[in-house]
Short mmCIF file of C-alpha atoms and ligand atoms in Angstrom, two decimals:
data_model
loop_
_atom_site.label_atom_id
_atom_site.label_comp_id
_atom_site.label_asym_id
_atom_site.label_seq_id
_atom_site.Cartn_x
_atom_site.Cartn_y
_atom_site.Cartn_z
CA UNK A 497 83.13 86.21 80.09
CA UNK A 498 80.75 83.36 80.95
CA UNK A 499 78.46 84.15 83.88
CA UNK A 500 78.98 82.34 87.21
CA UNK A 501 77.12 79.05 87.51
CA UNK A 502 75.15 79.23 90.72
CA UNK A 503 73.42 76.31 92.34
CA UNK A 504 70.77 76.57 95.02
CA UNK A 505 72.00 73.28 96.48
CA UNK A 506 75.03 73.15 98.77
CA UNK A 507 76.63 70.14 100.46
CA UNK A 508 74.76 69.04 103.57
CA UNK A 509 76.92 69.11 106.70
CA UNK A 510 77.55 65.85 108.53
CA UNK A 511 78.84 65.58 112.06
CA UNK A 512 78.44 69.37 112.52
CA UNK A 513 80.59 70.06 109.47
CA UNK A 514 83.55 68.04 110.73
CA UNK A 515 83.34 65.80 107.64
CA UNK A 516 84.43 68.72 105.39
CA UNK A 517 87.32 69.60 107.69
CA UNK A 518 88.54 66.01 107.51
CA UNK A 519 88.31 66.05 103.70
CA UNK A 520 90.31 69.30 103.57
CA UNK A 521 92.89 67.78 105.85
CA UNK A 522 93.28 64.50 103.97
CA UNK A 523 92.96 65.48 100.28
CA UNK A 524 92.31 69.22 99.88
CA UNK A 525 92.82 69.63 96.12
CA UNK A 526 90.46 66.82 95.09
CA UNK A 527 87.92 67.96 97.65
CA UNK A 528 87.91 71.57 96.36
CA UNK A 529 87.68 70.37 92.75
CA UNK A 530 84.76 68.09 93.61
CA UNK A 531 82.91 71.00 95.25
CA UNK A 532 83.21 73.07 92.09
CA UNK A 533 82.30 70.16 89.78
CA UNK A 534 79.19 69.29 91.80
CA UNK A 535 77.89 72.65 92.99
CA UNK A 536 79.27 75.36 90.64
CA UNK A 537 81.06 78.64 91.23
CA UNK A 538 79.86 79.51 94.73
CA UNK A 539 79.63 76.70 97.25
CA UNK A 540 78.57 77.08 100.90
CA UNK A 541 80.10 74.55 103.24
CA UNK A 542 79.84 74.11 107.00
CA UNK A 543 83.36 73.84 108.44
CA UNK A 544 82.96 72.97 112.10
CA UNK A 545 81.37 76.08 113.67
CA UNK A 546 81.94 78.27 110.57
CA UNK A 547 79.99 78.81 107.37
CA UNK A 548 82.48 79.03 104.53
CA UNK A 549 82.01 80.10 100.90
CA UNK A 550 84.26 78.62 98.24
CA UNK A 551 84.24 81.09 95.33
CA UNK A 552 85.74 80.03 92.00
CA UNK A 553 84.59 82.61 89.43
CA UNK A 554 86.87 85.53 88.35
CA UNK A 555 84.07 88.09 88.93
CA UNK A 556 83.69 86.95 92.53
CA UNK A 557 87.47 86.82 93.02
CA UNK A 558 87.75 90.43 91.85
CA UNK A 559 85.03 91.49 94.31
CA UNK A 560 86.69 89.82 97.28
CA UNK A 561 90.28 90.80 96.55
CA UNK A 562 89.85 94.21 94.98
CA UNK A 563 86.46 95.91 94.76
CA UNK A 564 85.16 94.99 98.23
CA UNK A 565 88.45 94.02 99.86
CA UNK A 566 87.78 96.42 102.75
CA UNK A 567 84.79 94.27 103.85
CA UNK A 568 87.03 91.31 104.70
CA UNK A 569 89.79 90.53 107.11
CA UNK A 570 92.03 87.48 107.16
CA UNK A 571 90.49 84.75 109.32
CA UNK A 572 91.62 85.42 112.89
CA UNK A 573 92.13 81.77 113.85
CA UNK A 574 94.71 81.23 111.08
CA UNK A 575 96.37 84.57 111.76
CA UNK A 576 96.75 83.62 115.45
CA UNK A 577 98.51 80.44 114.39
CA UNK A 578 100.85 82.40 112.10
CA UNK A 579 101.47 84.98 114.85
CA UNK A 580 103.22 82.28 116.88
CA UNK A 581 106.29 82.68 114.70
CA UNK A 582 105.63 85.73 112.51
CA UNK A 583 104.74 87.98 115.43
CA UNK A 584 102.65 91.02 114.44
CA UNK A 585 104.11 91.20 110.96
CA UNK A 586 102.71 92.51 107.68
CA UNK A 587 101.21 89.09 106.95
CA UNK A 588 98.87 89.11 109.92
CA UNK A 589 97.95 92.72 110.73
CA UNK A 590 94.81 94.46 109.50
CA UNK A 591 93.39 97.94 108.90
CA UNK A 592 95.51 101.03 109.61
CA UNK A 593 98.32 99.00 111.21
CA UNK A 594 98.59 96.99 107.99
CA UNK A 595 98.59 100.16 105.84
CA UNK A 596 101.38 101.74 107.88
CA UNK A 597 103.36 98.53 107.88
CA UNK A 598 103.04 98.00 104.14
CA UNK A 599 104.12 101.61 103.47
CA UNK A 600 107.26 101.04 105.52
CA UNK A 601 108.19 97.78 103.77
CA UNK A 602 107.36 98.78 100.18
CA UNK A 603 110.58 100.80 99.65
CA UNK A 604 112.54 97.56 100.11
CA UNK A 605 110.80 96.15 97.01
CA UNK A 606 111.07 99.23 94.75
CA UNK A 607 112.05 98.47 91.15
CA UNK A 608 115.21 100.55 91.59
CA UNK A 609 116.44 98.05 94.24
CA UNK A 610 115.98 95.02 91.97
CA UNK A 611 119.27 95.20 90.01
CA UNK A 612 121.26 94.90 93.28
CA UNK A 613 119.11 92.02 94.52
CA UNK A 614 119.47 90.36 91.10
CA UNK A 615 123.28 90.46 91.42
CA UNK A 616 123.03 88.80 94.85
CA UNK A 617 120.65 86.13 93.51
CA UNK A 618 122.96 85.41 90.55
CA UNK A 619 125.98 84.98 92.85
CA UNK A 620 124.03 82.61 95.10
CA UNK A 621 122.65 80.72 92.10
CA UNK A 622 126.19 80.05 90.93
CA UNK A 623 126.85 78.40 94.29
CA UNK A 624 123.81 76.21 93.59
CA UNK A 625 125.16 75.36 90.13
CA UNK A 626 128.54 74.32 91.63
CA UNK A 627 126.65 72.05 94.00
CA UNK A 628 124.50 70.54 91.23
CA UNK A 629 127.55 70.02 89.00
CA UNK A 630 128.98 67.71 91.66
CA UNK A 631 125.89 65.54 91.41
CA UNK A 632 125.28 65.34 87.68
CA UNK A 633 123.97 62.17 85.99
CA UNK A 634 122.36 60.93 89.14
CA UNK A 635 118.90 61.25 90.70
CA UNK A 636 118.55 64.62 92.41
CA UNK A 637 115.91 65.19 95.07
CA UNK A 638 114.62 68.63 94.11
CA UNK A 639 112.46 69.94 96.91
CA UNK A 640 115.13 69.92 99.62
CA UNK A 641 117.80 71.44 97.33
CA UNK A 642 115.56 74.23 96.04
CA UNK A 643 114.18 75.04 99.51
CA UNK A 644 117.75 75.46 100.78
CA UNK A 645 118.76 77.56 97.79
CA UNK A 646 115.72 79.81 98.29
CA UNK A 647 116.62 80.12 101.97
CA UNK A 648 120.19 81.12 101.09
CA UNK A 649 118.85 83.67 98.59
CA UNK A 650 116.53 85.03 101.28
CA UNK A 651 119.54 85.22 103.63
CA UNK A 652 121.82 87.16 101.27
CA UNK A 653 119.14 89.54 100.02
CA UNK A 654 117.60 90.12 103.46
CA UNK A 655 120.75 90.51 105.51
CA UNK A 656 123.78 89.88 103.30
CA UNK A 657 124.64 86.47 104.67
CA UNK A 658 123.55 82.88 104.29
CA UNK A 659 122.74 80.72 107.26
CA UNK A 660 125.81 78.66 106.17
CA UNK A 661 126.09 75.64 108.46
CA UNK A 662 122.55 76.17 109.79
CA UNK A 663 120.99 76.36 106.33
CA UNK A 664 119.77 72.75 106.18
CA UNK A 665 118.54 72.85 109.77
CA UNK A 666 116.57 76.05 109.20
CA UNK A 667 115.06 74.94 105.92
CA UNK A 668 113.90 71.70 107.59
CA UNK A 669 112.61 73.77 110.51
CA UNK A 670 110.46 75.91 108.20
CA UNK A 671 109.16 72.75 106.52
CA UNK A 672 108.29 71.38 109.96
CA UNK A 673 106.54 74.61 110.98
CA UNK A 674 104.52 74.59 107.81
CA UNK A 675 103.37 71.02 108.57
CA UNK A 676 102.49 71.86 112.17
CA UNK A 677 100.69 75.07 111.22
CA UNK A 678 98.67 73.28 108.55
CA UNK A 679 97.67 70.60 111.05
CA UNK A 680 96.63 73.28 113.55
CA UNK A 681 94.55 75.26 111.07
CA UNK A 682 92.64 72.23 109.81
CA UNK A 683 92.26 70.49 113.15
CA UNK A 684 88.78 70.71 114.65
CA UNK A 685 89.82 69.05 117.91
CA UNK A 686 92.50 69.50 120.45
CA UNK A 687 94.88 66.63 119.88
CA UNK A 688 95.45 64.05 122.64
CA UNK A 689 97.80 65.58 125.21
CA UNK A 690 100.69 63.21 124.53
CA UNK A 691 100.70 64.11 120.81
CA UNK A 692 100.09 67.82 121.33
CA UNK A 693 102.88 68.02 123.93
CA UNK A 694 105.30 66.46 121.46
CA UNK A 695 104.20 68.80 118.66
CA UNK A 696 104.27 71.87 120.90
CA UNK A 697 107.76 71.01 122.10
CA UNK A 698 108.97 70.71 118.48
CA UNK A 699 107.19 73.94 117.57
CA UNK A 700 108.78 75.82 120.47
CA UNK A 701 112.23 74.53 119.49
CA UNK A 702 111.81 75.53 115.85
CA UNK A 703 110.38 78.98 116.60
CA UNK A 704 113.14 79.55 119.15
CA UNK A 705 115.84 78.55 116.65
CA UNK A 706 114.50 80.91 113.98
CA UNK A 707 113.80 83.84 116.29
CA UNK A 708 117.18 83.65 118.02
CA UNK A 709 119.01 83.47 114.71
CA UNK A 710 117.15 86.47 113.34
CA UNK A 711 117.26 88.46 116.54
CA UNK A 712 121.08 88.06 116.69
CA UNK A 713 121.45 89.25 113.11
CA UNK A 714 119.19 92.29 113.66
CA UNK A 715 120.89 93.23 116.96
CA UNK A 716 124.37 93.00 115.42
CA UNK A 717 123.30 95.25 112.58
CA UNK A 718 121.58 97.78 114.86
CA UNK A 719 124.71 97.96 117.00
CA UNK A 720 127.13 98.20 114.10
CA UNK A 721 128.29 101.60 112.91
CA UNK A 722 126.54 102.96 109.82
CA UNK A 723 124.15 100.98 107.65
CA UNK A 724 125.95 100.61 104.36
CA UNK A 725 124.41 97.41 103.07
CA UNK A 726 122.33 97.04 99.93
CA UNK A 727 120.05 94.43 101.49
CA UNK A 728 116.39 94.45 102.56
CA UNK A 729 117.30 94.69 106.23
CA UNK A 730 119.02 98.05 105.72
CA UNK A 731 115.76 99.46 104.30
CA UNK A 732 113.62 97.91 107.04
CA UNK A 733 115.92 99.48 109.66
CA UNK A 734 115.64 102.86 108.00
CA UNK A 735 111.83 102.78 107.70
CA UNK A 736 111.05 101.06 111.01
CA UNK A 737 113.12 103.70 112.81
CA UNK A 738 115.26 101.01 114.45
CA UNK A 739 112.32 99.36 116.28
CA UNK A 740 113.97 95.93 116.79
CA UNK A 741 110.75 94.00 117.46
CA UNK A 742 108.98 95.24 114.33
CA UNK A 743 112.08 94.62 112.24
CA UNK A 744 112.46 91.05 113.55
CA UNK A 745 108.76 90.27 112.92
CA UNK A 746 108.96 91.53 109.34
CA UNK A 747 112.28 89.81 108.60
CA UNK A 748 110.78 86.57 109.88
CA UNK A 749 107.66 86.86 107.74
CA UNK A 750 109.60 87.87 104.60
CA UNK A 751 111.93 84.96 105.18
CA UNK A 752 109.11 82.44 105.56
CA UNK A 753 106.70 83.90 102.97
CA UNK A 754 109.51 84.39 100.47
CA UNK A 755 111.58 81.26 100.66
CA UNK A 756 108.96 78.49 100.79
CA UNK A 757 107.05 79.85 97.81
CA UNK A 758 110.02 80.52 95.53
CA UNK A 759 111.68 77.22 96.50
CA UNK A 760 108.47 75.39 95.55
CA UNK A 761 108.20 77.33 92.29
CA UNK A 762 111.76 76.35 91.29
CA UNK A 763 111.12 72.70 92.06
CA UNK A 764 107.98 72.66 89.90
CA UNK A 765 109.78 74.50 87.11
CA UNK A 766 112.62 71.97 86.87
CA UNK A 767 110.25 69.00 87.25
CA UNK A 768 108.08 70.27 84.39
CA UNK A 769 111.05 71.05 82.13
CA UNK A 770 112.48 67.58 82.73
CA UNK A 771 109.17 66.16 81.52
CA UNK A 772 109.01 68.41 78.43
CA UNK A 773 112.32 68.15 76.51
CA UNK A 774 110.91 70.08 73.51
CA UNK A 775 110.15 73.08 75.71
CA UNK A 776 113.48 72.75 77.53
CA UNK A 777 115.23 72.92 74.13
CA UNK A 778 113.45 76.19 73.29
CA UNK A 779 114.49 77.64 76.65
CA UNK A 780 118.12 76.61 76.06
CA UNK A 781 118.10 78.17 72.58
CA UNK A 782 116.74 81.40 73.99
CA UNK A 783 119.37 81.48 76.76
CA UNK A 784 122.18 80.81 74.25
CA UNK A 785 121.09 83.59 71.93
CA UNK A 786 120.11 86.24 74.50
CA UNK A 787 122.31 85.64 77.53
CA UNK A 788 125.19 83.65 76.02
CA UNK A 789 128.19 83.84 78.35
CA UNK A 790 126.91 86.92 80.22
CA UNK A 791 125.62 86.91 83.76
CA UNK A 792 121.84 87.22 84.04
CA UNK A 793 120.80 90.67 85.26
CA UNK A 794 117.51 92.34 86.15
CA UNK A 795 117.66 94.02 82.71
CA UNK A 796 118.61 91.17 80.38
CA UNK A 797 116.14 88.62 81.84
CA UNK A 798 113.31 90.88 80.63
CA UNK A 799 114.13 89.69 77.08
CA UNK A 800 113.59 86.02 77.94
CA UNK A 801 110.02 85.71 76.69
CA UNK A 802 110.09 81.92 76.40
CA UNK A 803 111.46 81.33 79.91
CA UNK A 804 109.07 83.90 81.32
CA UNK A 805 106.11 82.06 79.68
CA UNK A 806 107.40 78.78 81.16
CA UNK A 807 107.53 80.35 84.64
CA UNK A 808 104.02 81.80 84.31
CA UNK A 809 102.62 78.49 83.11
CA UNK A 810 104.34 76.70 86.00
CA UNK A 811 102.62 79.13 88.37
CA UNK A 812 99.30 78.45 86.69
CA UNK A 813 99.47 74.68 87.07
CA UNK A 814 101.28 74.57 90.40
CA UNK A 815 100.67 77.86 92.21
CA UNK A 816 102.78 77.76 95.39
CA UNK A 817 99.95 79.69 97.09
CA UNK A 818 97.34 77.20 95.90
CA UNK A 819 94.80 78.58 98.39
CA UNK A 820 94.81 82.20 99.52
CA UNK A 821 94.49 83.00 103.21
CA UNK A 822 90.90 82.40 104.24
CA UNK A 823 88.97 85.70 104.63
CA UNK A 824 86.15 86.57 107.03
CA UNK A 825 83.36 89.04 106.16
CA UNK A 826 83.17 91.97 108.60
CA UNK A 827 79.64 92.89 107.44
CA UNK A 828 76.73 91.43 105.42
CA UNK A 829 77.75 91.72 101.79
CA UNK A 830 76.64 90.81 98.24
CA UNK A 831 79.25 89.28 95.95
CA UNK A 832 77.39 89.22 92.63
CA UNK A 833 74.29 87.12 93.36
CA UNK A 834 75.83 85.55 96.44
CA UNK A 835 74.69 86.84 99.85
CA UNK A 836 77.43 86.55 102.40
CA UNK A 837 76.68 87.13 106.06
CA UNK A 838 78.86 88.95 108.56
CA UNK A 839 81.25 86.36 110.06
CA UNK A 840 81.11 83.98 107.05
CA UNK A 841 84.45 82.74 105.76
CA UNK A 842 85.49 83.05 102.11
CA UNK A 843 88.08 80.84 100.47
CA UNK A 844 89.66 81.55 97.05
CA UNK A 845 91.72 78.86 95.33
CA UNK A 846 94.13 79.77 92.52
CA UNK A 847 94.83 76.05 91.95
CA UNK A 848 91.19 75.35 91.02
CA UNK A 849 90.41 78.54 89.07
CA UNK A 850 93.70 78.22 87.13
CA UNK A 851 92.56 74.79 85.89
CA UNK A 852 89.11 75.86 84.72
CA UNK A 853 88.49 74.93 81.05
CA UNK A 854 86.26 78.00 80.63
CA UNK A 855 89.34 80.24 80.94
CA UNK A 856 92.22 77.96 79.84
CA UNK A 857 91.98 75.49 76.93
CA UNK A 858 93.54 72.13 77.79
CA UNK A 859 93.74 73.47 81.31
CA UNK A 860 95.57 70.45 82.74
CA UNK A 861 98.30 70.58 80.06
CA UNK A 862 101.64 72.37 80.37
CA UNK A 863 101.43 74.82 77.44
CA UNK A 864 103.69 77.84 78.08
CA UNK A 865 102.87 79.31 74.66
CA UNK A 866 99.51 80.47 76.04
CA UNK A 867 101.50 83.18 77.85
CA UNK A 868 103.27 84.42 74.71
CA UNK A 869 100.49 86.62 73.32
CA UNK A 870 97.73 88.72 74.85
CA UNK A 871 96.02 87.00 77.77
CA UNK A 872 92.91 85.21 76.51
CA UNK A 873 91.47 84.74 80.01
CA UNK A 874 89.70 87.20 82.33
CA UNK A 875 92.07 89.14 84.59
CA UNK A 876 91.08 87.44 87.83
CA UNK A 877 91.20 83.89 86.42
CA UNK A 878 94.98 83.95 86.97
CA UNK A 879 96.11 85.24 90.36
CA UNK A 880 99.14 83.29 91.63
CA UNK A 881 100.27 86.32 93.68
CA UNK A 882 96.78 87.28 94.89
CA UNK A 883 95.40 90.68 93.84
CA UNK A 884 94.14 94.01 95.17
CA UNK A 885 95.65 95.85 98.12
CA UNK A 886 97.08 92.70 99.73
CA UNK A 887 98.74 91.39 96.60
CA UNK A 888 102.10 89.71 97.28
CA UNK A 889 104.63 92.38 98.18
CA UNK A 890 107.45 90.16 96.90
CA UNK A 891 105.97 89.45 93.45
CA UNK A 892 108.68 91.11 91.32
CA UNK A 893 111.36 89.89 93.65
CA UNK A 894 110.07 86.29 93.51
CA UNK A 895 109.78 86.32 89.70
CA UNK A 896 113.28 87.78 89.38
CA UNK A 897 114.67 85.17 91.79
CA UNK A 898 113.14 82.27 89.87
CA UNK A 899 114.20 83.61 86.46
CA UNK A 900 117.81 84.32 87.52
CA UNK A 901 118.18 80.95 89.23
CA UNK A 902 116.74 79.15 86.21
CA UNK A 903 119.10 81.01 83.85
CA UNK A 904 122.19 80.19 85.95
CA UNK A 905 121.24 76.52 86.23
CA UNK A 906 120.09 75.98 82.64
CA UNK A 907 123.05 77.81 81.09
CA UNK A 908 125.36 75.10 82.41
CA UNK A 909 123.07 72.11 82.86
CA UNK A 910 120.32 70.28 81.12
CA UNK A 911 117.70 67.99 82.58
CA UNK A 912 117.04 64.35 81.90
CA UNK A 913 114.03 62.46 83.13
CA UNK A 914 114.69 60.30 86.15
CA UNK A 915 113.26 56.79 86.22
CA UNK A 916 112.13 57.69 89.70
CA UNK A 917 110.60 60.93 88.45
CA UNK A 918 106.98 61.49 89.28
CA UNK A 919 104.91 64.55 89.90
CA UNK A 920 103.04 64.35 93.11
CA UNK A 921 101.72 67.25 95.15
CA UNK A 922 102.10 67.98 98.81
CA UNK A 923 99.61 70.72 99.62
CA UNK A 924 100.33 72.26 103.02
CA UNK A 925 100.79 75.99 103.57
CA UNK A 926 102.29 76.07 100.10
CA UNK A 927 102.05 73.58 97.26
CA UNK A 928 105.32 71.71 97.16
CA UNK A 929 106.22 68.55 95.29
CA UNK A 930 106.29 65.48 97.50
CA UNK A 931 109.67 64.82 99.06
CA UNK A 932 111.43 62.44 96.73
CA UNK A 933 110.40 64.10 93.44
CA UNK A 934 113.56 63.68 91.39
CA UNK A 935 115.25 64.81 88.18
CA UNK A 936 118.71 64.23 86.71
CA UNK A 937 120.92 67.24 85.93
CA UNK A 938 123.53 66.72 83.14
CA UNK A 939 126.33 69.01 81.89
CA UNK A 940 125.77 70.85 78.61
CA UNK A 941 127.83 72.75 76.04
CA UNK A 942 127.25 76.51 76.07
CA UNK A 943 126.74 78.04 72.64
CA UNK A 944 127.19 81.81 72.76
CA UNK A 945 124.87 83.64 70.35
C1 HEM B 1335 107.79 83.46 94.30
C2 HEM B 1335 106.68 83.03 94.63
C3 HEM B 1335 105.64 83.70 95.50
C4 HEM B 1335 104.32 83.43 95.44
C5 HEM B 1335 103.62 82.42 94.53
C6 HEM B 1335 103.67 84.28 96.42
C7 HEM B 1335 102.30 84.33 96.63
C8 HEM B 1335 101.68 85.21 97.49
C9 HEM B 1335 100.25 85.40 97.58
C10 HEM B 1335 99.21 84.63 96.76
C11 HEM B 1335 100.01 86.35 98.50
C12 HEM B 1335 98.64 86.90 98.90
C13 HEM B 1335 98.00 86.01 99.92
C14 HEM B 1335 96.55 86.37 100.18
O1 HEM B 1335 96.07 87.42 99.73
O2 HEM B 1335 95.87 85.59 100.85
C15 HEM B 1335 101.28 86.75 99.05
C16 HEM B 1335 101.44 87.69 100.05
C17 HEM B 1335 102.67 88.03 100.57
N1 HEM B 1335 103.90 87.64 100.09
FE1 HEM B 1335 104.26 86.42 98.53
N2 HEM B 1335 104.61 85.02 97.07
C18 HEM B 1335 105.84 84.72 96.53
C19 HEM B 1335 107.06 85.28 96.88
C20 HEM B 1335 107.23 86.16 97.91
C21 HEM B 1335 108.51 86.73 98.28
C22 HEM B 1335 109.83 86.46 97.56
C23 HEM B 1335 108.28 87.51 99.38
C24 HEM B 1335 109.23 88.33 100.20
C25 HEM B 1335 110.53 88.37 100.05
C26 HEM B 1335 106.85 87.44 99.69
C27 HEM B 1335 106.24 88.08 100.74
C28 HEM B 1335 104.87 88.18 100.89
C29 HEM B 1335 104.23 88.97 101.95
C30 HEM B 1335 104.93 89.72 103.08
C31 HEM B 1335 102.85 88.88 101.74
C32 HEM B 1335 101.74 89.54 102.56
C33 HEM B 1335 101.40 90.90 101.95
C34 HEM B 1335 100.31 91.65 102.70
O3 HEM B 1335 99.49 91.02 103.37
O4 HEM B 1335 100.25 92.87 102.54
N3 HEM B 1335 106.25 86.63 98.76
N4 HEM B 1335 102.28 86.07 98.39
#
């Protein structure tokens, strides 16, 4: 592996580092890329009152996420913002509380649970297909549809029901929260009172809507006789010993962490396939010969090597978690040659490292075949689900959800490019396509293999 390129020069702070915060707020992806292009693999930037390191090299990423993970916590300011709606959930807790929490939630994501979840995802994906079939041959706005589908999937797998009539409202609410939270985390100033009052009012309404909905579902289940469901909630109830507050916090964070990311991933997947008809054809051929008229299951999707490569490549180019949660060093620490001081922030960016030509040839091109053989890149050059102890707990679930949804949709439909189709990114808490990114779904003949 090529050694990290280190530069003794770092960007000079202007206006007490507020200039960098404004750049992150207005055009984060280009700003991060320009830091790496100008200053190399480890860049020190003043962000308001904080000194922040942007680390782009796989060796450094491994140190922060795995080898020296215990020397970092997630940056308190961002966690406090997330706490407003996630409560003290797995996402935000640290140390022993995090360990205990993770142990209690892990059984819900055991491999042996996946076949049941896969059946639920397939049933919900067929509802999506019915909906898409009613709108074939016309421009289809992807982001909203996929976000709602992912929310319905989260609903059925978490607590065996969709939000039905509230589905659109809740998916818009989560979108709104993500916007507000992003604004709060990147805002150096308190906003003028009139604006902040309006935003706070909206935030309170959205958090209230979500918490009441979830709290009602959890209460009903706790009061009902027996616990005979196959969903995630039944496992959380068992392992949280019926502690309603903990259960609600974790349901909320699984709902938010799970549905925004997988919704975004599905949107990118269909957008990319619509732009690459040759690759779409290969995926269709594979589905016809391996799945045919069968339902996709947790077992048979493992044979879909072409689709799986397409999904992995989508995650490389458009990682929903384009920036990991910012970390803060709890002690002075050496990361390779880089000396990080206690209190410094560290930011890792899958979006930038995934597009580094040193690890991926033609890094900006959509080339799923790179995932067909042995990986030719260093392990920590590709980390769409994070790594180390705090790796995404829903990784297998998320991959299964995206694969099953894609199979159900592509078995019945094909994609045609929309004249209005464009790929434009909307980086907020997750990397979603801009509202208005469109494709056209068309009916197709199924050829059983
Ligand atoms: C499908 C696309 C998904 C992507 C790209 C994704 C990505 C990530 C990443 C990168 C992290 C680590 C963040 C960091 O270290 O800063 C993470 C953590 C997490 N993810 Fe996911 N995720 C996905 C799906 C899901 C699903 C489906 C669920 C739950 C149903 C989920 C629940 C979580 C939780 C609870 C954490 C925090 C784990 C901890 O701190 O111990 N994710 N995810």
